[in-house]
Structure formats: C-alpha cells, structure tokens
Short mmCIF file of C-alpha atoms in Angstrom, two decimals:
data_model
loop_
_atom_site.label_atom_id
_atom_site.label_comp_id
_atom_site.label_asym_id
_atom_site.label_seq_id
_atom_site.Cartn_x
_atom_site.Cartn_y
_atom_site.Cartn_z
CA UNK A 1 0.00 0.00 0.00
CA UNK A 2 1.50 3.47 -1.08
CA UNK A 3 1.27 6.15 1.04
CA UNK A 4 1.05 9.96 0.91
CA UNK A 5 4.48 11.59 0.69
CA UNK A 6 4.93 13.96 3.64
CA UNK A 7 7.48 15.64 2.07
CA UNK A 8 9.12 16.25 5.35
CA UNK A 9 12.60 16.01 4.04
CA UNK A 10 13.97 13.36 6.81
CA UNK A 11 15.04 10.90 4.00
CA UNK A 12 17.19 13.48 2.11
CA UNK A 13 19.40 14.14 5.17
CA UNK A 14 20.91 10.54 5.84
CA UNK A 15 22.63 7.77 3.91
CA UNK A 16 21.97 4.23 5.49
CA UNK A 17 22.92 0.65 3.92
CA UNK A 18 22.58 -2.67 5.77
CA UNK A 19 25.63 -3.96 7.82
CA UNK A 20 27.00 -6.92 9.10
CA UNK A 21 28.42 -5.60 12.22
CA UNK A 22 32.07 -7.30 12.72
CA UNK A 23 33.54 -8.74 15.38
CA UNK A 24 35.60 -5.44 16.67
CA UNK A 25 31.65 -4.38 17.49
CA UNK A 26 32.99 -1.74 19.67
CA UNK A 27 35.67 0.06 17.79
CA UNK A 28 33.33 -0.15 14.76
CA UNK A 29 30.62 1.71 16.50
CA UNK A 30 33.18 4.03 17.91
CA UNK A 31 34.01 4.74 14.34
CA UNK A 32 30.46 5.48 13.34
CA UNK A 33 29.50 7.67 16.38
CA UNK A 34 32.92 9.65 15.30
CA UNK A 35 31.40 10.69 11.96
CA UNK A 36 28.01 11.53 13.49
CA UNK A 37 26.00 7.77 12.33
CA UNK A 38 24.19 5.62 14.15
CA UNK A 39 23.58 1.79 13.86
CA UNK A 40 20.31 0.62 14.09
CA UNK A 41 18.07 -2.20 13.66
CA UNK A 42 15.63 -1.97 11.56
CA UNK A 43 13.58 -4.91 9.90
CA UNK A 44 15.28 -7.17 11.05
CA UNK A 45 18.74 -5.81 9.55
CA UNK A 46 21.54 -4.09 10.93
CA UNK A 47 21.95 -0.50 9.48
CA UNK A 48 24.77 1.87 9.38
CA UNK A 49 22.69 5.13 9.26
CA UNK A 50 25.31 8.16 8.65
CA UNK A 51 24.43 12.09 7.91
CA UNK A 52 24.34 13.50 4.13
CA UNK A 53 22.30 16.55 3.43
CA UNK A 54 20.79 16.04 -0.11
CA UNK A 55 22.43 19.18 -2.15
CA UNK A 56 18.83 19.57 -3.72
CA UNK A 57 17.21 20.31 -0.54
CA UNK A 58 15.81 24.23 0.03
CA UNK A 59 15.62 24.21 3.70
CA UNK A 60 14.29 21.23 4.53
CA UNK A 61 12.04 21.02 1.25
CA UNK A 62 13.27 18.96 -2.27
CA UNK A 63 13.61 21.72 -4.63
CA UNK A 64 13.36 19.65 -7.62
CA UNK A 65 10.30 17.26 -5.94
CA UNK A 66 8.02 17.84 -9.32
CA UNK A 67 10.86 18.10 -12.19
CA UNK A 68 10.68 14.34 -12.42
CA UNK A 69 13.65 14.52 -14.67
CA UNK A 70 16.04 15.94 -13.03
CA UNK A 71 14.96 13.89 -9.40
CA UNK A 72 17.12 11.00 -9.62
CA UNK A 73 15.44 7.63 -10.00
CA UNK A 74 16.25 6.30 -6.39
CA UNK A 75 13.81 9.32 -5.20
CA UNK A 76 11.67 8.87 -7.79
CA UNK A 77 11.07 5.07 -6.72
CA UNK A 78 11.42 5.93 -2.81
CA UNK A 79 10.93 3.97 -0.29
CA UNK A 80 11.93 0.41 -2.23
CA UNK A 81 11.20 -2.30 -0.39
CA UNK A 82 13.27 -3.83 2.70
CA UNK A 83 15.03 0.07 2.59
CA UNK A 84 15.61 1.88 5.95
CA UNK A 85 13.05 4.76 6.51
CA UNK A 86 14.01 7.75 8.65
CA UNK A 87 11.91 7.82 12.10
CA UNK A 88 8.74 9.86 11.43
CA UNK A 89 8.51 9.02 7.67
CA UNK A 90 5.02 8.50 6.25
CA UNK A 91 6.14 5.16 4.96
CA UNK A 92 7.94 4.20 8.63
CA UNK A 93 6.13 1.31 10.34
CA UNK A 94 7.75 1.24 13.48
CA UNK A 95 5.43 1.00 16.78
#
C-alpha cells in the first residue's frame, strides 16, 4: 500500500545501507559515532545510518520534488522495499 508523501525532508538528510556488524563491534561503532552515524536495527537488519544533506534540498524542502527529470530515480522510486526509513517518515512502520 503506497502512502502519501509527507514531504518532510527526513530521508534526504541521511545515507543508510545494511551492515554486518564485525567482530571489533565496539571500535566499529566508535568509528560510526565519530562521523556523526548511528547503527540501528531496523527490519530485522543491521543498518549503518550516517548524515548527508541532499544538495537539492531548500531548507528542509526537495527543490526539484516535481521536475521528475532531473529527481534521480532512487527518489523517484522511494521507499523500495526492505530500505531503511528515517523515524517519522510516512512510509515508517515502526510502533
């Protein structure tokens, strides 16, 4: 079911791909804490969530949302499935 963007901005401010956490657990999250990421669970995965500011982003607002040209495909197609969501997202099913 496809929801209603929000168009809240929170997924054009962070860059998150799923991890398998190695064995050094702690100096690996010390090393993601240092540049300002997070791990997190999410679906069952283990995500390396780190910050990157979209450059299209006005504020907090896509300022090429409706030139579906020039928004690249990945937005275009957002949220594929099994993808991290930010928290708050209309598409985020956490509790």
């Amino acid at each position: 079911m496809r929801r209603e963007c929000y168009r809240c901005g929170r997924c054009c401010h962070f860059i998150a791909v799923p991890v398998n956490v190695p064995k050094f657990h702690d100096d690996f999250e010390n090393w993601v804490i240092y540049r300002g990421g997070y791990l997190e669970e999410y679906q069952g995965k283990e995500w390396l969530v780190l910050p990157l500011r979209c450059d299209m982003l006005d504020g907090d607002k896509c300022s090429i949302y409706e030139d579906h040209v020039r928004r690249p495909l990945l937005c275009r197609m957002y949220p594929l499935p099994g993808v991290w969501v930010p928290h708050g997202c209309a598409w985020d099913k956490r509790p």
